[in-house]
Coordinates of C-alpha atoms in Angstrom, one line a residue:
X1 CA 4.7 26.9 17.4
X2 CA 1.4 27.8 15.5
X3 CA 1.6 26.0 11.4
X4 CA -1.5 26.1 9.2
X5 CA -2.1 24.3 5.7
X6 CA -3.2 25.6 2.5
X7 CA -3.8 23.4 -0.3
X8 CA -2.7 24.4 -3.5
X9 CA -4.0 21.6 -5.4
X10 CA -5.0 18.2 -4.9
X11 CA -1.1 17.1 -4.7
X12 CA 0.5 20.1 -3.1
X13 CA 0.6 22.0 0.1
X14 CA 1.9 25.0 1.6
X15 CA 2.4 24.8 5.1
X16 CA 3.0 27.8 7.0
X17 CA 4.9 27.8 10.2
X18 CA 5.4 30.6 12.8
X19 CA 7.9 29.8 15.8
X20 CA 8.3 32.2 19.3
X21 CA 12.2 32.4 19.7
X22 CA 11.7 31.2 23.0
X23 CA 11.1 27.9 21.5
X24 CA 14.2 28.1 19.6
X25 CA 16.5 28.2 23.1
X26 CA 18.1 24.3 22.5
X27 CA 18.6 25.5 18.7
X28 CA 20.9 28.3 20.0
X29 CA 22.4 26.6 22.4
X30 CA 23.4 24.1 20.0
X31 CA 24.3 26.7 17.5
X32 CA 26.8 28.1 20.4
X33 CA 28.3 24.8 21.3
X34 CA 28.6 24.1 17.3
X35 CA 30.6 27.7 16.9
X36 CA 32.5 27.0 20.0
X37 CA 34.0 24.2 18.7
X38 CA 34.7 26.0 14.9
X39 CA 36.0 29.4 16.3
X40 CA 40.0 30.3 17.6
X41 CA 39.6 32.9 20.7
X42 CA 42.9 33.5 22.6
X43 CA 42.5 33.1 26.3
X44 CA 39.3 30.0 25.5
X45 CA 39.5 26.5 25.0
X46 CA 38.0 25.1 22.1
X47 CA 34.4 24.4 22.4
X48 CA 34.3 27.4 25.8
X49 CA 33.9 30.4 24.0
X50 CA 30.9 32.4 25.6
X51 CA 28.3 33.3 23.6
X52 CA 28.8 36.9 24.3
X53 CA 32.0 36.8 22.9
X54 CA 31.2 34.8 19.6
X55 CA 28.5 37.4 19.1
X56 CA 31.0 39.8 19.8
X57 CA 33.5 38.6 16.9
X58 CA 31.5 36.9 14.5
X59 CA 28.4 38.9 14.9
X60 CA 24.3 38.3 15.5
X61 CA 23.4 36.9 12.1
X62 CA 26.0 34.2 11.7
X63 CA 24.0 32.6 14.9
X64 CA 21.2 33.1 13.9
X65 CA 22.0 31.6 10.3
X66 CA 22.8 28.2 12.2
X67 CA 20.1 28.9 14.4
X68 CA 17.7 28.8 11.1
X69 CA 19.4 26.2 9.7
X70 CA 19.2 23.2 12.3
X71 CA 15.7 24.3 13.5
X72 CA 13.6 24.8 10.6
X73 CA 14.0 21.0 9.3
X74 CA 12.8 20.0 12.8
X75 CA 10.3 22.7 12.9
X76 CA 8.9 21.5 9.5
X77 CA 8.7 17.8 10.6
X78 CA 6.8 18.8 13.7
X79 CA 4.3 21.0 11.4
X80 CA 3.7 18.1 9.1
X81 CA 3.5 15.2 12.3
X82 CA 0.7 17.7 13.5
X83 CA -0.8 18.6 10.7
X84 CA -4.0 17.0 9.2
X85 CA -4.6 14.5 6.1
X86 CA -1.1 15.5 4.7
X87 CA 1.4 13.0 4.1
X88 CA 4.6 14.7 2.2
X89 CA 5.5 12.5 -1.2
X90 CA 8.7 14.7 -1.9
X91 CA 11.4 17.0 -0.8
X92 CA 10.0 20.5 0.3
X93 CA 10.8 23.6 -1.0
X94 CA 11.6 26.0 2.3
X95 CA 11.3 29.6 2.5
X96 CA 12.3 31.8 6.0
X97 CA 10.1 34.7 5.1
X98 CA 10.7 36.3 8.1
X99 CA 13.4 36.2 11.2
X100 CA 12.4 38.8 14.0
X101 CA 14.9 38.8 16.6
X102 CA 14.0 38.2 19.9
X103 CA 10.7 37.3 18.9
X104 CA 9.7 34.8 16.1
X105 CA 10.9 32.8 13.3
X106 CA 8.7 32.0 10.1
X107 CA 8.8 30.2 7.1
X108 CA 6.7 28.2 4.5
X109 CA 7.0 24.9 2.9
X110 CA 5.2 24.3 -0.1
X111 CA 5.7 20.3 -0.6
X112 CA 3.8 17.4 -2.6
X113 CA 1.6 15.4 -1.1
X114 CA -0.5 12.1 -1.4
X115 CA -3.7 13.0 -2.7
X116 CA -6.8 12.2 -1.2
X117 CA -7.9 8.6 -3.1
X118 CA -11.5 7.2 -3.9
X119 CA -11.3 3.7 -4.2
X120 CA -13.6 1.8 -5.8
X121 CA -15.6 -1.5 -4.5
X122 CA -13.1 -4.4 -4.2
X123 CA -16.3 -6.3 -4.6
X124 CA -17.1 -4.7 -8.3
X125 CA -13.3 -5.7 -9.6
X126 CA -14.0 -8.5 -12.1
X127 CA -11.4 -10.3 -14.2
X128 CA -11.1 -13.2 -16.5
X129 CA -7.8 -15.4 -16.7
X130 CA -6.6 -18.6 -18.3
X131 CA -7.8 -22.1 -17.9
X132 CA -5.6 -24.2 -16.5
X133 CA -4.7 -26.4 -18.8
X134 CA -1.5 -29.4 -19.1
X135 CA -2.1 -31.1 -23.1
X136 CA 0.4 -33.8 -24.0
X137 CA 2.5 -31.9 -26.1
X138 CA 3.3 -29.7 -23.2
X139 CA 4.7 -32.8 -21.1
X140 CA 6.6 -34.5 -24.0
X141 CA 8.3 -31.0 -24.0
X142 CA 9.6 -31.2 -20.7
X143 CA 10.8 -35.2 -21.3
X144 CA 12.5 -34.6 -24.1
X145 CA 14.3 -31.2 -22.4
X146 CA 15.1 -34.0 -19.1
X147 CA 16.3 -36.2 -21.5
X148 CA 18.3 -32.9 -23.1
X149 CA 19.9 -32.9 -19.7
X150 CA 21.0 -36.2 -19.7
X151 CA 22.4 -36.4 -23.1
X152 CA 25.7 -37.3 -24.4
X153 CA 27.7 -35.0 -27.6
X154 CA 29.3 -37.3 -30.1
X155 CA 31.6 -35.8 -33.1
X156 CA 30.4 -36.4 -35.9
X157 CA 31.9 -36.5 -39.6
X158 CA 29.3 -33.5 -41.7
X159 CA 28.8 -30.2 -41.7
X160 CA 27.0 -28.6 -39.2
X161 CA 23.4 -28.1 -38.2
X162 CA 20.7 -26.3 -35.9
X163 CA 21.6 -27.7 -32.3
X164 CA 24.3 -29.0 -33.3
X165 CA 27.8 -28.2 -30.9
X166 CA 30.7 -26.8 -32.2
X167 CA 33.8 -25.7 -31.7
X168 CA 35.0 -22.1 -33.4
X169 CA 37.8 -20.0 -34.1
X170 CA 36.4 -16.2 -34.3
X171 CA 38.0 -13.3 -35.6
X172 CA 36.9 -9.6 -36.6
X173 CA 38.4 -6.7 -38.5
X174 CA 36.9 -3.1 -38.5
X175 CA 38.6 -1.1 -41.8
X176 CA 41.1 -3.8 -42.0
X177 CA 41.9 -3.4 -38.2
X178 CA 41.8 -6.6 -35.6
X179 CA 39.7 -6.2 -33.0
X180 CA 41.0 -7.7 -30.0
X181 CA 38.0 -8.0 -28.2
X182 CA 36.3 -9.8 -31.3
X183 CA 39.1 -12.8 -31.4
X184 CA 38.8 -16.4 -29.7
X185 CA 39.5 -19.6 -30.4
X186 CA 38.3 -23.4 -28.9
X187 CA 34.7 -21.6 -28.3
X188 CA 31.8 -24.1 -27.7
X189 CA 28.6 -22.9 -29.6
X190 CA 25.5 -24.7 -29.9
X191 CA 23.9 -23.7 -33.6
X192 CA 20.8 -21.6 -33.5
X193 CA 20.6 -20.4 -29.5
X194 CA 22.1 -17.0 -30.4
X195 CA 23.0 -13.9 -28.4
X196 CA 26.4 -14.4 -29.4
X197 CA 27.1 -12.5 -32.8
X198 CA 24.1 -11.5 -35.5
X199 CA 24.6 -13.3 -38.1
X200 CA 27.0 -16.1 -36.8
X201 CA 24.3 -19.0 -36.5
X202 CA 23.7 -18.2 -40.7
X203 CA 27.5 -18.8 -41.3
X204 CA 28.0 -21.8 -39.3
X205 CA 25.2 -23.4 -40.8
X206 CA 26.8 -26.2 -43.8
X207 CA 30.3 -25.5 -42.5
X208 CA 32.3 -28.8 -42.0
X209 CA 35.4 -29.1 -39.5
X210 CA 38.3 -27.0 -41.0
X211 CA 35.9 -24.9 -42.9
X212 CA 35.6 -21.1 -42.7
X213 CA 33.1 -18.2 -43.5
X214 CA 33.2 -14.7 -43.6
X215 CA 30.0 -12.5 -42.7
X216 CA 29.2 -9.1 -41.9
X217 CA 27.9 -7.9 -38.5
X218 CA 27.7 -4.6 -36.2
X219 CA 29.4 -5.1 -32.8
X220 CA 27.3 -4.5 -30.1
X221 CA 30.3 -3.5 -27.4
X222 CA 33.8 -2.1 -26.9
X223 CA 35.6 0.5 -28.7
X224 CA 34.0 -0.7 -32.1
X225 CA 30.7 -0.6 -31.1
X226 CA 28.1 0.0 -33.4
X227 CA 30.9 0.0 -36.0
X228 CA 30.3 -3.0 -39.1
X229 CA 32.9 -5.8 -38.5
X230 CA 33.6 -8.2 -40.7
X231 CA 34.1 -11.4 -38.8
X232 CA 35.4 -14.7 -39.8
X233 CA 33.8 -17.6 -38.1
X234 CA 36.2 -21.6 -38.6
X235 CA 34.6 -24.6 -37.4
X236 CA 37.3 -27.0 -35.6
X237 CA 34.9 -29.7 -34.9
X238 CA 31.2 -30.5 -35.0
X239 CA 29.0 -32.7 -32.4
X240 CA 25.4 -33.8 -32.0
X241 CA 23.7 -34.6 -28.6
X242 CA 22.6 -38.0 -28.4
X243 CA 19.2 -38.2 -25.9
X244 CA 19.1 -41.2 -23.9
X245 CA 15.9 -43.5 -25.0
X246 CA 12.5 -42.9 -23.3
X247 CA 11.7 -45.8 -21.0
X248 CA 12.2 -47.0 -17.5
X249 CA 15.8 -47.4 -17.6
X250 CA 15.7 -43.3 -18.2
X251 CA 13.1 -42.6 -15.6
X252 CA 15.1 -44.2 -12.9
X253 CA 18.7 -42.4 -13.9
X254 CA 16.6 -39.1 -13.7
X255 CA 14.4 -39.4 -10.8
X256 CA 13.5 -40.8 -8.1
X257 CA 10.6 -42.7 -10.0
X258 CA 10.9 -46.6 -11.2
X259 CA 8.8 -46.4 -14.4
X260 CA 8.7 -43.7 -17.3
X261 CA 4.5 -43.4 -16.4
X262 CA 5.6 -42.8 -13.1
X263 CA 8.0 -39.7 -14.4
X264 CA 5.3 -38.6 -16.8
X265 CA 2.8 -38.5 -14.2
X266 CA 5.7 -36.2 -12.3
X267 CA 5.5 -33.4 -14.8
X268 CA 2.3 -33.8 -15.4
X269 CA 1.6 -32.8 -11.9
X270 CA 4.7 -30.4 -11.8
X271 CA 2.9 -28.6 -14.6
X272 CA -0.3 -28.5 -13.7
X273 CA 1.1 -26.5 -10.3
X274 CA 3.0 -24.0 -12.8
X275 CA -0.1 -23.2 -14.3
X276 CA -1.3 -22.8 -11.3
X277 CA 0.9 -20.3 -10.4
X278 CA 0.3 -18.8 -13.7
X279 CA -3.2 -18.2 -13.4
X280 CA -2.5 -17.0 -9.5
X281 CA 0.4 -13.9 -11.4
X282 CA -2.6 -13.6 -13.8
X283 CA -5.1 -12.7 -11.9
X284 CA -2.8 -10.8 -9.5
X285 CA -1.7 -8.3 -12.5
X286 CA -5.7 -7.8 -14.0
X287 CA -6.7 -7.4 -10.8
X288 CA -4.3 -4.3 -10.2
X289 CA -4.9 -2.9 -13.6
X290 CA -8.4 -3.0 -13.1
X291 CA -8.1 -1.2 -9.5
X292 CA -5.7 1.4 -11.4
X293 CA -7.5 2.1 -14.4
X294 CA -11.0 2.4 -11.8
X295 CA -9.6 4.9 -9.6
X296 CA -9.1 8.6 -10.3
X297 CA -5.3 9.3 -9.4
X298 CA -3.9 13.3 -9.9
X299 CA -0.3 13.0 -9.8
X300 CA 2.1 14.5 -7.9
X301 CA 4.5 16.4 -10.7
X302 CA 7.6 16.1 -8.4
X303 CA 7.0 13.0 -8.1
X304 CA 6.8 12.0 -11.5
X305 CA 9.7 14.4 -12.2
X306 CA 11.7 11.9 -10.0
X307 CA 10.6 8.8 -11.5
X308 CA 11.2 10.3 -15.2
X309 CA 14.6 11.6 -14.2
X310 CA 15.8 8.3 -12.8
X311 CA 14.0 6.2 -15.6
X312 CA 16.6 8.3 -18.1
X313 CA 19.4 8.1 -15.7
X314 CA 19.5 4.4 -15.9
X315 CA 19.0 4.2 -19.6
X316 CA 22.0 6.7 -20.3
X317 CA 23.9 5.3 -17.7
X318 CA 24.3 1.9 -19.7
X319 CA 26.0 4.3 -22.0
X320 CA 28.5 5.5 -19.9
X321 CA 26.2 8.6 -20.0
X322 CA 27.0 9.1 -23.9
X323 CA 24.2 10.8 -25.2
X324 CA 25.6 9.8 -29.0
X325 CA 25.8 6.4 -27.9
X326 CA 22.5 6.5 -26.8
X327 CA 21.0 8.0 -29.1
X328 CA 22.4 5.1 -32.0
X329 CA 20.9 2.9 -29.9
X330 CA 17.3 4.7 -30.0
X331 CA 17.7 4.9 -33.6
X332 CA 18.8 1.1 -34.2
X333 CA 15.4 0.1 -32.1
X334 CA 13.3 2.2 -34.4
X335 CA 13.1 4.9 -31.8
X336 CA 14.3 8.9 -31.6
X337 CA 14.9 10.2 -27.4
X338 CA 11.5 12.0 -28.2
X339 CA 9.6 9.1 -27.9
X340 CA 11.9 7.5 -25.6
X341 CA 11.0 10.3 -23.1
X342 CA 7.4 10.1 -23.8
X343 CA 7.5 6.5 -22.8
X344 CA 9.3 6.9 -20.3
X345 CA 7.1 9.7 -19.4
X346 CA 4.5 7.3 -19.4
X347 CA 5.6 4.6 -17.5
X348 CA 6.8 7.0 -15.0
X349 CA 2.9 8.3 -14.6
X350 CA 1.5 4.4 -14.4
X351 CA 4.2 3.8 -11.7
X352 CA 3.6 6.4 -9.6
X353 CA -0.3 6.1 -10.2
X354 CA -0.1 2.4 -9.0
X355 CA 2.0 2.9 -6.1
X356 CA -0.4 5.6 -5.0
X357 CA -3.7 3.1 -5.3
X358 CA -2.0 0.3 -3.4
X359 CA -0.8 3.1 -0.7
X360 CA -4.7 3.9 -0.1
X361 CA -5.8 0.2 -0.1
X362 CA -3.3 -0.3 2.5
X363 CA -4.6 2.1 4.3
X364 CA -7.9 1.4 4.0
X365 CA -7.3 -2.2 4.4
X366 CA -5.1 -0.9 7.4
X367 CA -2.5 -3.2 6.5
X368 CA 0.5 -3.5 8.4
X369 CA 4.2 -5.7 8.0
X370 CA 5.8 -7.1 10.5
X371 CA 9.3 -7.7 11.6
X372 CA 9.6 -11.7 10.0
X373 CA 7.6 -10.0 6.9
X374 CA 10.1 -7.4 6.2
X375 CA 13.2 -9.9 7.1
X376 CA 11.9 -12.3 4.3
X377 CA 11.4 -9.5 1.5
X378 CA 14.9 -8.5 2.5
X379 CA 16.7 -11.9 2.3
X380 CA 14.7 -12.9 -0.8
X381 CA 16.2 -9.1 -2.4
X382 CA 19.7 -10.3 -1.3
X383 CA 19.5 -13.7 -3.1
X384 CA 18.2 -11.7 -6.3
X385 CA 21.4 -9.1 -5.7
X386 CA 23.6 -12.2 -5.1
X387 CA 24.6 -11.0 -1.8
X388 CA 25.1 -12.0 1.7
X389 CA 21.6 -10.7 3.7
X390 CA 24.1 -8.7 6.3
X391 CA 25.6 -6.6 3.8
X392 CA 22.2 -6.2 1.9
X393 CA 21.1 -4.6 5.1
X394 CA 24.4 -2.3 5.3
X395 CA 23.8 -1.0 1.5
X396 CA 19.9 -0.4 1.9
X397 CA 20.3 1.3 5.3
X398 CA 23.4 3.9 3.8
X399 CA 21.1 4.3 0.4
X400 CA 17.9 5.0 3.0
X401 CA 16.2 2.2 1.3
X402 CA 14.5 0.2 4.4
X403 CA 11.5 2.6 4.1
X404 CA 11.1 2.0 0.2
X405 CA 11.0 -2.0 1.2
X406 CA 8.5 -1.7 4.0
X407 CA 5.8 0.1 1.5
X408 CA 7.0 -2.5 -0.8
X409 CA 5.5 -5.2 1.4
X410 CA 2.7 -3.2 3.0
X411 CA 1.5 -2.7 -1.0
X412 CA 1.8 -6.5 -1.8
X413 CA -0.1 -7.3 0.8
X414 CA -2.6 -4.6 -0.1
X415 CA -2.9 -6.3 -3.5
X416 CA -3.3 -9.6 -2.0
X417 CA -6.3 -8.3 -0.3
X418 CA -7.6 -6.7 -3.3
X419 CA -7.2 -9.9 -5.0
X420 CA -9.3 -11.9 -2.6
X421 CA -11.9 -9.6 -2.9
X422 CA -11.8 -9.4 -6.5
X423 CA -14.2 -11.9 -8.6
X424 CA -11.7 -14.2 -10.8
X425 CA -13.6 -16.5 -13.8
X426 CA -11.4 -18.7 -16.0
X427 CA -11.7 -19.0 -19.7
X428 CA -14.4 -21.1 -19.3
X429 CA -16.1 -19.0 -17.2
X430 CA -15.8 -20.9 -14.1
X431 CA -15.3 -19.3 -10.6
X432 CA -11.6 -19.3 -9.8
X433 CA -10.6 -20.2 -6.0
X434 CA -7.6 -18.9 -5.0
X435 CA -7.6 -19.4 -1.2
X436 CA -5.3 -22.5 -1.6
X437 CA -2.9 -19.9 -2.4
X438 CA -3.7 -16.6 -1.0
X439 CA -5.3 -18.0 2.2
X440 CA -8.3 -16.5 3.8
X441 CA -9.2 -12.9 4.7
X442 CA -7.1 -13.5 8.1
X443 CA -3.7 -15.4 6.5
X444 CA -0.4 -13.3 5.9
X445 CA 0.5 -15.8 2.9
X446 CA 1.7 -14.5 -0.1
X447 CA 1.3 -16.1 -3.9
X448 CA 4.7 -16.9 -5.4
X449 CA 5.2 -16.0 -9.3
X450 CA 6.0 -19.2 -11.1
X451 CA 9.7 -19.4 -12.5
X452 CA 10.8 -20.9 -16.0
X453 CA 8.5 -23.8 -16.6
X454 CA 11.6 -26.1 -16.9
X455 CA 11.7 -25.7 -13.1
X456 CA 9.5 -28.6 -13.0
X457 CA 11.9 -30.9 -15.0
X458 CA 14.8 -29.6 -13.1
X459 CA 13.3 -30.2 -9.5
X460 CA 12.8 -33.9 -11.0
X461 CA 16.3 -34.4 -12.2
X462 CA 17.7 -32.8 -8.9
X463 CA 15.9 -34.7 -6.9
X464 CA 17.5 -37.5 -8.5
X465 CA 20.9 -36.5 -7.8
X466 CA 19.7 -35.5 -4.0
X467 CA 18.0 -39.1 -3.6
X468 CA 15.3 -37.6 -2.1
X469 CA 11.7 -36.5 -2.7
X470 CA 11.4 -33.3 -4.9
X471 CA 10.1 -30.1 -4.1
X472 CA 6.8 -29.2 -4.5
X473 CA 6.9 -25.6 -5.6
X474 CA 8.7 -24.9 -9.1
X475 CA 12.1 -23.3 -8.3
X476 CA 13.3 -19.8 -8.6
X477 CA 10.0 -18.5 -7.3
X478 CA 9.7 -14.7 -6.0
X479 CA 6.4 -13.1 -4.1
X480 CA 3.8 -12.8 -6.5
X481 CA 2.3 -9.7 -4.9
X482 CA 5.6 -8.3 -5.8
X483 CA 4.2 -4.8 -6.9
X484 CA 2.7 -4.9 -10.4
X485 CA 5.3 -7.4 -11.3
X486 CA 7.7 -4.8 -10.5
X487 CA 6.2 -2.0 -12.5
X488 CA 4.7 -0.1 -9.7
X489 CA 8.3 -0.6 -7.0
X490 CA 10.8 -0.7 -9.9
X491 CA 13.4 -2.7 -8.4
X492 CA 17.1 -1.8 -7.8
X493 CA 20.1 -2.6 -6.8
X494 CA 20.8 -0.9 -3.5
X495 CA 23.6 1.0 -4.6
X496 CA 23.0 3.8 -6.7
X497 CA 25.0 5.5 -9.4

């Protein structure tokens, strides 16, 4: 087989591949046996028809059509394995220009491919992040949510307030019609958290027990969405949460800790480690942006095709692909589906930009993952899927996913290099060290992204309950390196749709 390789631009290929039919003898011997099996010939089996004889009936080119069609795909594979500097980035578009008979098969792929990437000095990267800073406030915040935790709700005779509980009776009418969906009664609100109704914490607000309002409000789902709804909000009863007092007693029912310094000191700590974290995600995302925005990236238009395509796929989707639908959405964000497809345009070009620059680093850090890395990144997936690691496995390898997770963690790791490399200052201008979590040149380990910053008081108040030291790393933590905070991998759910 004889391929050579045009470039067409700094993205895409043409690769031109000329086969000798003699190289093509397993392809037609499978193309036979494949026939054999397909074809009825009185006086033959199934499957032992001679070749002469499904010439005979079905004729030259229907061979040579499955011929063509099973050895081209391996043909183009082979010319890409061999073939210099190209690494294919999309699907190719294949064209037989030419089928001699007897003496030589061609065709030409014209395909996208990584472009060749200048990196800049990992050394030059500068970046400036946030001190690391803990003030009272911030740990008188995370007492008074512990003692949140432990409170008690009282009923209480007035009308209700912001934070208060209650319990409501809810009912909605669209044109004078009930709306099913829309009715409940005995529901437990707490005044002011929201995300249940618009409009709802306003009416509540003054009501008594046995008192009613009526408000206006646009329903967000079902087969009234979007409609106005006039709902009718009663309050059946009306509580307040009573915090346990500050002191010793309260530091021993929450934690492990005999005194309420003792406990303070906790979070104190617990926070300062958050921050930590903080400042580690910090650096992690300037660092990346600075790489991105330093290197010179020409994008593969497939490519971003793809990305755009299944950026607007999952928007509609939410919609039960109703573009009407969809489109009232837009509008009630302030937005038309032009700029909704430039942005996503956009975000489509700084994703594929940034997977491209952490490709190149990896290869020029020649970074690899091994087997324990990948099994982590897909375990820690399945706990963000909620599923059991074993069927995780089962929907990436039917979606052909695996491949997308292993450049996943190759890139991370990229990044972590990068970052280590990088000069970090805080807002003081002091040198940041972050070996303690990145470890040296040499290490495999991995910053984490720090979770809610209540983390901290939970780990105290289940430590409590577990009797037993708490943890030392806030919970709910993912890889940090996790590519530009998802930006650059996009993250899904391994079943498409």
């Amino acid at each position: 087989m004889k391929s050579t390789v045009e470039r067409l631009s700094p993205t895409r290929v043409r690769i031109n591949v000329e086969v000798p039919f003699d190289e093509l003898k397993p392809d037609f011997d499978r193309a036979y046996k494949k026939i054999a099996q397909q074809v009825r010939v009185p006086g033959f089996r199934p499957g032992k028809v001679p070749a002469r004889i499904i010439e005979a009936r079905l004729g030259r080119g229907v061979v040579l059509e499955e011929v063509v069609n099973g050895a081209v795909p391996a043909k183009y594979s082979e010319a890409v394995t061999s073939a210099e500097q190209v690494t294919p980035i999309g699907r190719p578009d294949i064209e037989v220009t030419e089928i001699a008979d007897g003496d030589k098969l061609a065709f030409t792929a014209e395909v996208d491919v990584r472009p060749e990437i200048t990196l800049p000095d990992l050394d030059s990267i500068t970046v400036s992040v946030d001190d690391v800073e803990v003030s009272d406030a911030d740990v008188d915040e995370q007492l008074q949510n512990l003692r949140a935790r432990f409170g008690t709700l009282t009923g209480v005779e007035r009308a209700a307030a912001k934070d208060d509980f209650v319990l409501i009776d809810l009912s909605a009418t669209v044109d004078g019609k009930p709306v099913e969906e829309a009715t409940t009664t005995g529901f437990s609100y707490q005044v002011g958290q929201g995300g249940l109704i618009d409009g709802i914490d306003e009416a509540i607000e003054g009501l008594s027990a046995d008192e009613s309002a009526t408000f206006t409000s646009k329903l967000v789902a079902g087969e009234y969405a979007d409609k106005d709804a006039e709902v009718t909000v009663k309050v059946t009863g009306v509580k307040e949460r009573q915090l346990p007092d500050a002191d010793d007693e309260f530091a021993q029912l929450a934690s492990e800790f005999d005194t309420l310094d003792e406990l303070t000191a906790d979070l104190r700590e617990r926070l300062g480690r958050v921050r930590r974290m903080e400042q580690v995600t910090q650096a992690r995302d300037k660092v990346l942006d600075a790489l991105v925005d330093a290197t010179e990236v020409p994008l593969p238009e497939s490519v971003v095709a793809a990305e755009v395509e299944s950026r607007v796929h999952d928007a509609v989707h939410s919609f039960d692909h109703d573009e009407e639908r969809f489109a009232q959405f837009l509008e009630s964000q302030g937005k038309n589906r032009e700029e909704f497809d430039t942005e996503a345009r956009e975000e489509a070009e700084k994703s594929v930009r940034t997977r491209l620059v952490l490709d190149a680093l990896a290869d020029a850090e020649e970074v690899s993952v091994n087997d324990q890395e990948l099994t982590e990144r897909i375990v820690y997936q399945a706990q963000q899927y909620q599923m059991p690691p074993e069927e995780f496995v089962q929907r990436i390898q039917e979606a052909g996913q695996l491949g997308a997770i292993y450049s996943d963690v190759r890139r991370s790791k990229a990044l972590i290099q990068a970052v280590r490399a990088a000069t970090v200052t805080d807002a003081s201008g002091q040198a940041v060290d972050l070996s303690d979590v990145l470890g040296d040149d040499d290490g495999d380990q991995a910053p984490e992204v720090p979770g809610d910053e209540n983390a901290a008081v939970e780990d105290t108040a289940e430590s409590s309950a577990a009797e037993g030291p708490a943890d030392e790393t806030p919970a709910a933590e993912e890889p940090a390196a996790d590519t530009a905070a998802k930006g650059a991998s996009g993250d899904k759910a391994p079943s498409g749709s």
